[in-house]
mmCIF file of N, CA and C in Angstrom:
data_model
loop_
_atom_site.group_PDB
_atom_site.id
_atom_site.type_symbol
_atom_site.label_atom_id
_atom_site.label_comp_id
_atom_site.label_asym_id
_atom_site.label_seq_id
_atom_site.Cartn_x
_atom_site.Cartn_y
_atom_site.Cartn_z
ATOM 1 N N MET A 1 0.841 -1.163 0.000
ATOM 2 C CA MET A 1 0.000 0.000 0.000
ATOM 3 C C MET A 1 0.894 1.236 0.000
ATOM 4 N N ARG A 2 0.664 2.133 -0.924
ATOM 5 C CA ARG A 2 1.433 3.388 -0.964
ATOM 6 C C ARG A 2 0.864 4.353 0.061
ATOM 7 N N HIS A 3 1.699 5.267 0.514
ATOM 8 C CA HIS A 3 1.225 6.252 1.480
ATOM 9 C C HIS A 3 1.716 7.646 1.125
ATOM 10 N N ARG A 4 1.113 8.613 1.781
ATOM 11 C CA ARG A 4 1.537 10.003 1.650
ATOM 12 C C ARG A 4 1.294 10.678 2.988
ATOM 13 N N VAL A 5 1.933 11.790 3.187
ATOM 14 C CA VAL A 5 1.776 12.578 4.399
ATOM 15 C C VAL A 5 1.274 13.954 3.990
ATOM 16 N N VAL A 6 0.311 14.475 4.733
ATOM 17 C CA VAL A 6 -0.217 15.812 4.472
ATOM 18 C C VAL A 6 0.084 16.686 5.679
ATOM 19 N N VAL A 7 0.713 17.828 5.432
ATOM 20 C CA VAL A 7 0.968 18.797 6.498
ATOM 21 C C VAL A 7 0.226 20.083 6.156
ATOM 22 N N HIS A 8 -0.134 20.828 7.190
ATOM 23 C CA HIS A 8 -0.744 22.133 6.959
ATOM 24 C C HIS A 8 0.023 23.164 7.759
ATOM 25 N N CYS A 9 0.189 24.349 7.163
ATOM 26 C CA CYS A 9 0.982 25.381 7.824
ATOM 27 C C CYS A 9 0.545 26.771 7.376
ATOM 28 N N GLN A 10 0.896 27.757 8.213
ATOM 29 C CA GLN A 10 0.536 29.153 7.959
ATOM 30 C C GLN A 10 1.288 29.728 6.758
ATOM 31 N N THR A 11 2.539 29.309 6.584
ATOM 32 C CA THR A 11 3.355 29.811 5.476
ATOM 33 C C THR A 11 3.811 28.631 4.622
ATOM 34 N N PRO A 12 2.885 28.064 3.833
ATOM 35 C CA PRO A 12 3.212 26.859 3.077
ATOM 36 C C PRO A 12 4.319 27.062 2.051
ATOM 37 N N GLY A 13 4.439 28.262 1.494
ATOM 38 C CA GLY A 13 5.504 28.514 0.522
ATOM 39 C C GLY A 13 6.881 28.301 1.112
ATOM 40 N N ASN A 14 7.047 28.651 2.370
ATOM 41 C CA ASN A 14 8.318 28.445 3.054
ATOM 42 C C ASN A 14 8.614 26.953 3.208
ATOM 43 N N PHE A 15 7.600 26.167 3.590
ATOM 44 C CA PHE A 15 7.802 24.727 3.765
ATOM 45 C C PHE A 15 8.060 24.052 2.418
ATOM 46 N N VAL A 16 7.331 24.485 1.386
ATOM 47 C CA VAL A 16 7.572 23.956 0.041
ATOM 48 C C VAL A 16 9.000 24.293 -0.389
ATOM 49 N N GLY A 17 9.464 25.512 -0.102
ATOM 50 C CA GLY A 17 10.841 25.898 -0.410
ATOM 51 C C GLY A 17 11.851 25.003 0.280
ATOM 52 N N PHE A 18 11.612 24.670 1.540
ATOM 53 C CA PHE A 18 12.490 23.749 2.265
ATOM 54 C C PHE A 18 12.525 22.390 1.566
ATOM 55 N N LEU A 19 11.350 21.867 1.204
ATOM 56 C CA LEU A 19 11.296 20.540 0.576
ATOM 57 C C LEU A 19 11.959 20.522 -0.799
ATOM 58 N N THR A 20 11.866 21.621 -1.548
ATOM 59 C CA THR A 20 12.489 21.649 -2.872
ATOM 60 C C THR A 20 13.975 21.972 -2.792
ATOM 61 N N ASP A 21 14.338 22.990 -2.015
ATOM 62 C CA ASP A 21 15.722 23.466 -1.978
ATOM 63 C C ASP A 21 16.647 22.608 -1.125
ATOM 64 N N VAL A 22 16.145 22.062 -0.034
ATOM 65 C CA VAL A 22 16.994 21.299 0.887
ATOM 66 C C VAL A 22 16.830 19.798 0.697
ATOM 67 N N VAL A 23 15.577 19.337 0.641
ATOM 68 C CA VAL A 23 15.318 17.897 0.558
ATOM 69 C C VAL A 23 15.449 17.383 -0.871
ATOM 70 N N GLY A 24 15.285 18.262 -1.863
ATOM 71 C CA GLY A 24 15.446 17.858 -3.259
ATOM 72 C C GLY A 24 14.179 17.339 -3.914
ATOM 73 N N MET A 25 13.032 17.620 -3.328
ATOM 74 C CA MET A 25 11.770 17.181 -3.917
ATOM 75 C C MET A 25 11.354 18.147 -5.024
ATOM 76 N N THR A 26 10.440 17.703 -5.854
ATOM 77 C CA THR A 26 9.916 18.495 -6.953
ATOM 78 C C THR A 26 8.416 18.672 -6.761
ATOM 79 N N VAL A 27 7.917 19.865 -7.079
ATOM 80 C CA VAL A 27 6.473 20.082 -7.059
ATOM 81 C C VAL A 27 5.900 19.415 -8.304
ATOM 82 N N HIS A 28 5.027 18.429 -8.093
ATOM 83 C CA HIS A 28 4.420 17.709 -9.213
ATOM 84 C C HIS A 28 3.069 18.282 -9.605
ATOM 85 N N THR A 29 2.306 18.729 -8.614
ATOM 86 C CA THR A 29 0.952 19.207 -8.861
ATOM 87 C C THR A 29 0.599 20.283 -7.850
ATOM 88 N N GLU A 30 -0.199 21.231 -8.279
ATOM 89 C CA GLU A 30 -0.776 22.221 -7.371
ATOM 90 C C GLU A 30 -2.268 22.272 -7.648
ATOM 91 N N ILE A 31 -3.074 22.238 -6.583
ATOM 92 C CA ILE A 31 -4.525 22.305 -6.754
ATOM 93 C C ILE A 31 -5.139 23.173 -5.658
ATOM 94 N N ASP A 32 -6.303 23.715 -5.957
ATOM 95 C CA ASP A 32 -7.070 24.455 -4.965
ATOM 96 C C ASP A 32 -8.079 23.510 -4.334
ATOM 97 N N LEU A 33 -8.212 23.576 -3.017
ATOM 98 C CA LEU A 33 -9.156 22.739 -2.286
ATOM 99 C C LEU A 33 -10.323 23.591 -1.808
ATOM 100 N N ALA A 34 -11.524 23.102 -2.018
ATOM 101 C CA ALA A 34 -12.732 23.812 -1.604
ATOM 102 C C ALA A 34 -12.936 23.704 -0.101
ATOM 103 N N SER A 35 -13.601 24.683 0.448
ATOM 104 C CA SER A 35 -13.915 24.695 1.876
ATOM 105 C C SER A 35 -14.660 23.433 2.290
ATOM 106 N N GLU A 36 -15.571 22.945 1.437
ATOM 107 C CA GLU A 36 -16.360 21.744 1.760
ATOM 108 C C GLU A 36 -15.461 20.559 2.106
ATOM 109 N N LEU A 37 -14.416 20.356 1.327
ATOM 110 C CA LEU A 37 -13.510 19.242 1.589
ATOM 111 C C LEU A 37 -12.758 19.459 2.900
ATOM 112 N N LEU A 38 -12.302 20.677 3.147
ATOM 113 C CA LEU A 38 -11.583 20.978 4.388
ATOM 114 C C LEU A 38 -12.489 20.801 5.600
ATOM 115 N N GLU A 39 -13.741 21.185 5.469
ATOM 116 C CA GLU A 39 -14.695 21.038 6.569
ATOM 117 C C GLU A 39 -14.925 19.565 6.889
ATOM 118 N N GLN A 40 -15.149 18.754 5.850
ATOM 119 C CA GLN A 40 -15.460 17.344 6.086
ATOM 120 C C GLN A 40 -14.225 16.534 6.451
ATOM 121 N N ALA A 41 -13.145 16.717 5.728
ATOM 122 C CA ALA A 41 -11.951 15.898 5.955
ATOM 123 C C ALA A 41 -11.147 16.340 7.169
ATOM 124 N N MET A 42 -11.083 17.650 7.400
ATOM 125 C CA MET A 42 -10.218 18.166 8.455
ATOM 126 C C MET A 42 -10.984 18.645 9.682
ATOM 127 N N GLY A 43 -12.302 18.794 9.540
ATOM 128 C CA GLY A 43 -13.089 19.324 10.641
ATOM 129 C C GLY A 43 -12.897 20.819 10.843
ATOM 130 N N TRP A 44 -12.409 21.511 9.809
ATOM 131 C CA TRP A 44 -12.159 22.944 9.899
ATOM 132 C C TRP A 44 -13.462 23.723 9.717
ATOM 133 N N PRO A 45 -13.530 24.932 10.279
ATOM 134 C CA PRO A 45 -14.687 25.803 10.026
ATOM 135 C C PRO A 45 -14.707 26.241 8.557
ATOM 136 N N PRO A 46 -15.850 26.748 8.082
ATOM 137 C CA PRO A 46 -15.923 27.246 6.702
ATOM 138 C C PRO A 46 -14.860 28.322 6.439
ATOM 139 N N SER A 47 -14.339 28.306 5.214
ATOM 140 C CA SER A 47 -13.298 29.263 4.821
ATOM 141 C C SER A 47 -13.380 29.470 3.314
ATOM 142 N N ALA A 48 -12.431 30.202 2.786
ATOM 143 C CA ALA A 48 -12.352 30.417 1.338
ATOM 144 C C ALA A 48 -11.671 29.244 0.631
ATOM 145 N N GLY A 49 -11.298 28.193 1.377
ATOM 146 C CA GLY A 49 -10.548 27.091 0.790
ATOM 147 C C GLY A 49 -9.060 27.383 0.861
ATOM 148 N N THR A 50 -8.271 26.539 0.235
ATOM 149 C CA THR A 50 -6.819 26.724 0.302
ATOM 150 C C THR A 50 -6.136 26.118 -0.909
ATOM 151 N N HIS A 51 -4.837 26.232 -0.937
ATOM 152 C CA HIS A 51 -4.004 25.717 -2.025
ATOM 153 C C HIS A 51 -3.196 24.530 -1.500
ATOM 154 N N LEU A 52 -2.986 23.544 -2.361
ATOM 155 C CA LEU A 52 -2.247 22.333 -1.999
ATOM 156 C C LEU A 52 -1.133 22.097 -3.008
ATOM 157 N N TRP A 53 0.065 21.823 -2.504
ATOM 158 C CA TRP A 53 1.212 21.449 -3.331
ATOM 159 C C TRP A 53 1.480 19.972 -3.098
ATOM 160 N N ILE A 54 1.693 19.210 -4.168
ATOM 161 C CA ILE A 54 2.046 17.798 -4.060
ATOM 162 C C ILE A 54 3.482 17.665 -4.530
ATOM 163 N N LEU A 55 4.342 17.192 -3.621
ATOM 164 C CA LEU A 55 5.771 17.083 -3.901
ATOM 165 C C LEU A 55 6.236 15.640 -3.793
ATOM 166 N N GLY A 56 7.330 15.354 -4.473
ATOM 167 C CA GLY A 56 7.952 14.044 -4.394
ATOM 168 C C GLY A 56 9.282 14.077 -5.105
ATOM 169 N N ASP A 57 9.931 12.934 -5.119
ATOM 170 C CA ASP A 57 11.195 12.847 -5.846
ATOM 171 C C ASP A 57 11.115 11.794 -6.947
ATOM 172 N N GLY A 58 9.908 11.302 -7.203
ATOM 173 C CA GLY A 58 9.725 10.324 -8.266
ATOM 174 C C GLY A 58 9.889 8.887 -7.824
ATOM 175 N N ARG A 59 10.522 8.668 -6.672
ATOM 176 C CA ARG A 59 10.753 7.304 -6.199
ATOM 177 C C ARG A 59 10.041 6.997 -4.897
ATOM 178 N N HIS A 60 9.739 8.012 -4.140
ATOM 179 C CA HIS A 60 9.188 7.816 -2.808
ATOM 180 C C HIS A 60 7.777 8.386 -2.712
ATOM 181 N N PRO A 61 7.021 7.947 -1.714
ATOM 182 C CA PRO A 61 5.690 8.517 -1.504
ATOM 183 C C PRO A 61 5.762 10.029 -1.356
ATOM 184 N N SER A 62 4.653 10.651 -1.612
ATOM 185 C CA SER A 62 4.634 12.105 -1.681
ATOM 186 C C SER A 62 4.347 12.779 -0.347
ATOM 187 N N ILE A 63 4.668 14.066 -0.326
ATOM 188 C CA ILE A 63 4.303 14.944 0.776
ATOM 189 C C ILE A 63 3.394 16.010 0.186
ATOM 190 N N HIS A 64 2.247 16.199 0.809
ATOM 191 C CA HIS A 64 1.309 17.227 0.391
ATOM 192 C C HIS A 64 1.386 18.361 1.398
ATOM 193 N N VAL A 65 1.563 19.578 0.908
ATOM 194 C CA VAL A 65 1.649 20.755 1.776
ATOM 195 C C VAL A 65 0.421 21.616 1.499
ATOM 196 N N MET A 66 -0.324 21.892 2.553
ATOM 197 C CA MET A 66 -1.583 22.606 2.445
ATOM 198 C C MET A 66 -1.514 23.880 3.274
ATOM 199 N N GLY A 67 -1.880 24.989 2.656
ATOM 200 C CA GLY A 67 -1.917 26.244 3.396
ATOM 201 C C GLY A 67 -3.122 26.307 4.322
ATOM 202 N N ILE A 68 -2.959 26.961 5.456
ATOM 203 C CA ILE A 68 -4.083 27.221 6.349
ATOM 204 C C ILE A 68 -4.712 28.529 5.882
ATOM 205 N N PRO A 69 -6.004 28.520 5.547
ATOM 206 C CA PRO A 69 -6.631 29.761 5.093
ATOM 207 C C PRO A 69 -6.433 30.884 6.116
ATOM 208 N N PRO A 70 -6.129 32.098 5.650
ATOM 209 C CA PRO A 70 -5.896 33.212 6.577
ATOM 210 C C PRO A 70 -7.021 33.408 7.592
ATOM 211 N N SER A 71 -8.261 33.139 7.182
ATOM 212 C CA SER A 71 -9.385 33.319 8.106
ATOM 213 C C SER A 71 -9.353 32.324 9.267
ATOM 214 N N LEU A 72 -8.551 31.267 9.140
ATOM 215 C CA LEU A 72 -8.457 30.259 10.201
ATOM 216 C C LEU A 72 -7.168 30.385 11.005
ATOM 217 N N SER A 73 -6.393 31.430 10.736
ATOM 218 C CA SER A 73 -5.156 31.666 11.485
ATOM 219 C C SER A 73 -5.482 31.762 12.972
ATOM 220 N N GLY A 74 -4.740 31.044 13.776
ATOM 221 C CA GLY A 74 -4.977 31.020 15.213
ATOM 222 C C GLY A 74 -5.963 29.944 15.636
ATOM 223 N N GLN A 75 -6.782 29.447 14.700
ATOM 224 C CA GLN A 75 -7.734 28.378 15.002
ATOM 225 C C GLN A 75 -7.183 27.007 14.636
ATOM 226 N N VAL A 76 -6.326 26.973 13.616
ATOM 227 C CA VAL A 76 -5.759 25.718 13.127
ATOM 228 C C VAL A 76 -4.247 25.802 13.268
ATOM 229 N N PRO A 77 -3.645 24.948 14.102
ATOM 230 C CA PRO A 77 -2.192 25.009 14.271
ATOM 231 C C PRO A 77 -1.452 24.330 13.116
ATOM 232 N N ASP A 78 -0.213 24.748 12.904
ATOM 233 C CA ASP A 78 0.646 24.063 11.941
ATOM 234 C C ASP A 78 0.832 22.623 12.403
ATOM 235 N N GLY A 79 1.017 21.705 11.449
ATOM 236 C CA GLY A 79 1.321 20.340 11.853
ATOM 237 C C GLY A 79 0.910 19.296 10.841
ATOM 238 N N LEU A 80 0.950 18.049 11.293
ATOM 239 C CA LEU A 80 0.557 16.909 10.477
ATOM 240 C C LEU A 80 -0.953 16.925 10.329
ATOM 241 N N ALA A 81 -1.425 16.881 9.098
ATOM 242 C CA ALA A 81 -2.868 16.902 8.859
ATOM 243 C C ALA A 81 -3.425 15.491 8.790
ATOM 244 N N VAL A 82 -2.803 14.645 7.981
ATOM 245 C CA VAL A 82 -3.358 13.311 7.766
ATOM 246 C C VAL A 82 -2.275 12.368 7.248
ATOM 247 N N LEU A 83 -2.356 11.136 7.677
ATOM 248 C CA LEU A 83 -1.539 10.060 7.130
ATOM 249 C C LEU A 83 -2.459 9.306 6.182
ATOM 250 N N SER A 84 -2.109 9.263 4.907
ATOM 251 C CA SER A 84 -3.008 8.738 3.888
ATOM 252 C C SER A 84 -2.390 7.540 3.179
ATOM 253 N N PHE A 85 -3.239 6.548 2.903
ATOM 254 C CA PHE A 85 -2.803 5.335 2.217
ATOM 255 C C PHE A 85 -3.669 5.114 0.986
ATOM 256 N N THR A 86 -3.054 4.687 -0.108
ATOM 257 C CA THR A 86 -3.773 4.332 -1.323
ATOM 258 C C THR A 86 -3.950 2.821 -1.350
ATOM 259 N N THR A 87 -5.147 2.374 -1.679
ATOM 260 C CA THR A 87 -5.449 0.951 -1.707
ATOM 261 C C THR A 87 -6.268 0.615 -2.945
ATOM 262 N N ASP A 88 -6.232 -0.636 -3.358
ATOM 263 C CA ASP A 88 -7.073 -1.093 -4.460
ATOM 264 C C ASP A 88 -8.406 -1.633 -3.958
ATOM 265 N N ASP A 89 -8.534 -1.852 -2.632
ATOM 266 C CA ASP A 89 -9.757 -2.425 -2.069
ATOM 267 C C ASP A 89 -10.170 -1.647 -0.823
ATOM 268 N N LEU A 90 -10.861 -0.545 -1.038
ATOM 269 C CA LEU A 90 -11.242 0.343 0.053
ATOM 270 C C LEU A 90 -12.143 -0.360 1.067
ATOM 271 N N ALA A 91 -13.124 -1.103 0.601
ATOM 272 C CA ALA A 91 -14.054 -1.776 1.514
ATOM 273 C C ALA A 91 -13.328 -2.758 2.430
ATOM 274 N N LYS A 92 -12.395 -3.518 1.885
ATOM 275 C CA LYS A 92 -11.647 -4.496 2.686
ATOM 276 C C LYS A 92 -10.809 -3.797 3.756
ATOM 277 N N VAL A 93 -10.103 -2.745 3.357
ATOM 278 C CA VAL A 93 -9.253 -2.025 4.307
ATOM 279 C C VAL A 93 -10.095 -1.403 5.417
ATOM 280 N N LEU A 94 -11.234 -0.820 5.062
ATOM 281 C CA LEU A 94 -12.093 -0.219 6.084
ATOM 282 C C LEU A 94 -12.619 -1.277 7.045
ATOM 283 N N SER A 95 -12.934 -2.447 6.544
ATOM 284 C CA SER A 95 -13.377 -3.547 7.409
ATOM 285 C C SER A 95 -12.263 -3.970 8.364
ATOM 286 N N GLU A 96 -11.046 -4.059 7.858
ATOM 287 C CA GLU A 96 -9.905 -4.460 8.687
ATOM 288 C C GLU A 96 -9.526 -3.386 9.702
ATOM 289 N N THR A 97 -9.922 -2.149 9.455
ATOM 290 C CA THR A 97 -9.596 -1.028 10.339
ATOM 291 C C THR A 97 -10.487 -0.994 11.581
ATOM 292 N N GLN A 98 -11.679 -1.542 11.496
ATOM 293 C CA GLN A 98 -12.668 -1.432 12.569
ATOM 294 C C GLN A 98 -12.156 -1.792 13.966
ATOM 295 N N PRO A 99 -11.366 -2.848 14.150
ATOM 296 C CA PRO A 99 -10.912 -3.169 15.509
ATOM 297 C C PRO A 99 -9.970 -2.122 16.121
ATOM 298 N N PHE A 100 -9.439 -1.240 15.306
ATOM 299 C CA PHE A 100 -8.438 -0.292 15.783
ATOM 300 C C PHE A 100 -8.980 1.105 16.061
ATOM 301 N N THR A 101 -10.255 1.325 15.815
ATOM 302 C CA THR A 101 -10.828 2.660 15.983
ATOM 303 C C THR A 101 -12.145 2.601 16.742
ATOM 304 N N ALA A 102 -12.412 3.635 17.523
ATOM 305 C CA ALA A 102 -13.647 3.690 18.305
ATOM 306 C C ALA A 102 -14.841 4.119 17.453
ATOM 307 N N SER A 103 -14.593 4.837 16.365
ATOM 308 C CA SER A 103 -15.665 5.334 15.500
ATOM 309 C C SER A 103 -15.408 4.896 14.068
ATOM 310 N N PRO A 104 -16.463 4.621 13.312
ATOM 311 C CA PRO A 104 -16.258 4.225 11.914
ATOM 312 C C PRO A 104 -15.682 5.371 11.089
ATOM 313 N N PHE A 105 -14.984 5.006 10.036
ATOM 314 C CA PHE A 105 -14.450 5.996 9.105
ATOM 315 C C PHE A 105 -15.607 6.613 8.327
ATOM 316 N N SER A 106 -15.456 7.874 7.923
ATOM 317 C CA SER A 106 -16.477 8.595 7.158
ATOM 318 C C SER A 106 -16.043 8.715 5.709
ATOM 319 N N ALA A 107 -16.983 8.487 4.794
ATOM 320 C CA ALA A 107 -16.687 8.647 3.368
ATOM 321 C C ALA A 107 -16.518 10.127 3.051
ATOM 322 N N LEU A 108 -15.562 10.430 2.175
ATOM 323 C CA LEU A 108 -15.358 11.799 1.693
ATOM 324 C C LEU A 108 -16.080 11.956 0.363
ATOM 325 N N PRO A 109 -16.524 13.160 0.032
ATOM 326 C CA PRO A 109 -17.220 13.355 -1.245
ATOM 327 C C PRO A 109 -16.280 13.112 -2.422
ATOM 328 N N SER A 110 -16.643 12.179 -3.293
ATOM 329 C CA SER A 110 -15.795 11.829 -4.439
ATOM 330 C C SER A 110 -15.560 13.006 -5.359
ATOM 331 N N ALA A 111 -16.566 13.829 -5.555
ATOM 332 C CA ALA A 111 -16.423 14.959 -6.477
ATOM 333 C C ALA A 111 -15.376 15.945 -5.994
ATOM 334 N N ALA A 112 -15.254 16.101 -4.679
ATOM 335 C CA ALA A 112 -14.296 17.064 -4.141
ATOM 336 C C ALA A 112 -12.878 16.529 -4.173
ATOM 337 N N SER A 113 -12.714 15.221 -4.007
ATOM 338 C CA SER A 113 -11.368 14.675 -3.900
ATOM 339 C C SER A 113 -10.881 13.991 -5.171
ATOM 340 N N GLY A 114 -11.793 13.623 -6.069
ATOM 341 C CA GLY A 114 -11.389 12.955 -7.294
ATOM 342 C C GLY A 114 -11.103 11.476 -7.132
ATOM 343 N N VAL A 115 -11.285 10.933 -5.923
ATOM 344 C CA VAL A 115 -11.091 9.512 -5.647
ATOM 345 C C VAL A 115 -12.158 9.077 -4.648
ATOM 346 N N ASP A 116 -12.347 7.767 -4.500
ATOM 347 C CA ASP A 116 -13.171 7.245 -3.417
ATOM 348 C C ASP A 116 -12.290 7.237 -2.184
ATOM 349 N N ALA A 117 -12.769 7.826 -1.090
ATOM 350 C CA ALA A 117 -11.925 7.952 0.095
ATOM 351 C C ALA A 117 -12.761 7.918 1.364
ATOM 352 N N ALA A 118 -12.101 7.537 2.445
ATOM 353 C CA ALA A 118 -12.713 7.558 3.770
ATOM 354 C C ALA A 118 -11.664 8.035 4.755
ATOM 355 N N ILE A 119 -12.132 8.699 5.818
ATOM 356 C CA ILE A 119 -11.221 9.278 6.794
ATOM 357 C C ILE A 119 -11.714 8.968 8.197
ATOM 358 N N GLY A 120 -10.765 8.762 9.108
ATOM 359 C CA GLY A 120 -11.096 8.490 10.497
ATOM 360 C C GLY A 120 -9.898 8.768 11.385
ATOM 361 N N VAL A 121 -10.039 8.440 12.662
ATOM 362 C CA VAL A 121 -8.980 8.705 13.630
ATOM 363 C C VAL A 121 -8.620 7.411 14.344
ATOM 364 N N ILE A 122 -7.319 7.136 14.404
ATOM 365 C CA ILE A 122 -6.794 5.985 15.142
ATOM 366 C C ILE A 122 -5.754 6.512 16.114
ATOM 367 N N GLU A 123 -6.012 6.340 17.395
ATOM 368 C CA GLU A 123 -5.103 6.793 18.454
ATOM 369 C C GLU A 123 -4.696 8.254 18.287
ATOM 370 N N GLY A 124 -5.650 9.102 17.927
ATOM 371 C CA GLY A 124 -5.391 10.531 17.803
ATOM 372 C C GLY A 124 -4.796 10.969 16.480
ATOM 373 N N VAL A 125 -4.490 10.037 15.594
ATOM 374 C CA VAL A 125 -3.909 10.354 14.285
ATOM 375 C C VAL A 125 -4.997 10.235 13.220
ATOM 376 N N THR A 126 -5.183 11.299 12.440
ATOM 377 C CA THR A 126 -6.151 11.257 11.349
ATOM 378 C C THR A 126 -5.566 10.408 10.228
ATOM 379 N N VAL A 127 -6.333 9.396 9.803
ATOM 380 C CA VAL A 127 -5.892 8.452 8.777
ATOM 381 C C VAL A 127 -6.920 8.462 7.651
ATOM 382 N N GLU A 128 -6.416 8.449 6.422
ATOM 383 C CA GLU A 128 -7.277 8.443 5.240
ATOM 384 C C GLU A 128 -6.896 7.262 4.363
ATOM 385 N N PHE A 129 -7.895 6.621 3.774
ATOM 386 C CA PHE A 129 -7.671 5.591 2.768
ATOM 387 C C PHE A 129 -8.323 6.059 1.479
ATOM 388 N N MET A 130 -7.591 5.922 0.360
ATOM 389 C CA MET A 130 -8.089 6.350 -0.945
ATOM 390 C C MET A 130 -7.979 5.200 -1.933
ATOM 391 N N ALA A 131 -8.949 5.151 -2.867
ATOM 392 C CA ALA A 131 -8.925 4.152 -3.936
ATOM 393 C C ALA A 131 -9.329 4.837 -5.233
ATOM 394 N N PRO A 132 -8.709 4.439 -6.344
ATOM 395 C CA PRO A 132 -9.148 4.987 -7.627
ATOM 396 C C PRO A 132 -10.640 4.709 -7.806
ATOM 397 N N HIS A 133 -11.348 5.625 -8.471
ATOM 398 C CA HIS A 133 -12.785 5.433 -8.699
ATOM 399 C C HIS A 133 -13.061 4.033 -9.215
ATOM 400 N N GLY A 134 -14.107 3.411 -8.694
ATOM 401 C CA GLY A 134 -14.499 2.087 -9.149
ATOM 402 C C GLY A 134 -13.812 0.955 -8.418
ATOM 403 N N ARG A 135 -12.868 1.244 -7.547
ATOM 404 C CA ARG A 135 -12.172 0.181 -6.795
ATOM 405 C C ARG A 135 -12.542 0.295 -5.325
ATOM 406 N N ARG A 136 -13.770 0.106 -5.008
ATOM 407 C CA ARG A 136 -14.267 0.214 -3.638
ATOM 408 C C ARG A 136 -14.048 -1.103 -2.971
#
């Protein structure tokens, strides 16, 4: 199963600069995220949405850097947002996850994320599982 790490920060350009200039990663994709996705996936209050940079080096799992919308400054601390795993069998993984979590994982809106996904919390860590459309 492939994985990725998502971080959120007040000055994402600075963190992206660190990852490109020091770590040697490359920005592969940049996308804007709607408030709806941030509200459901992150539990954040409504906002204008934010920008996301997807970085990697071509050989290793990616790091996603997400800006904290200015309207949420002081409400959302910098840090690890989500540990995410890609799977070919979302239903199986979610079933296997049940013994490790007190609450079931919640489905994310496919239209907002572009994939079938579910998110939940295990021991205080937000975990997401994603599958290409049609591979539930």
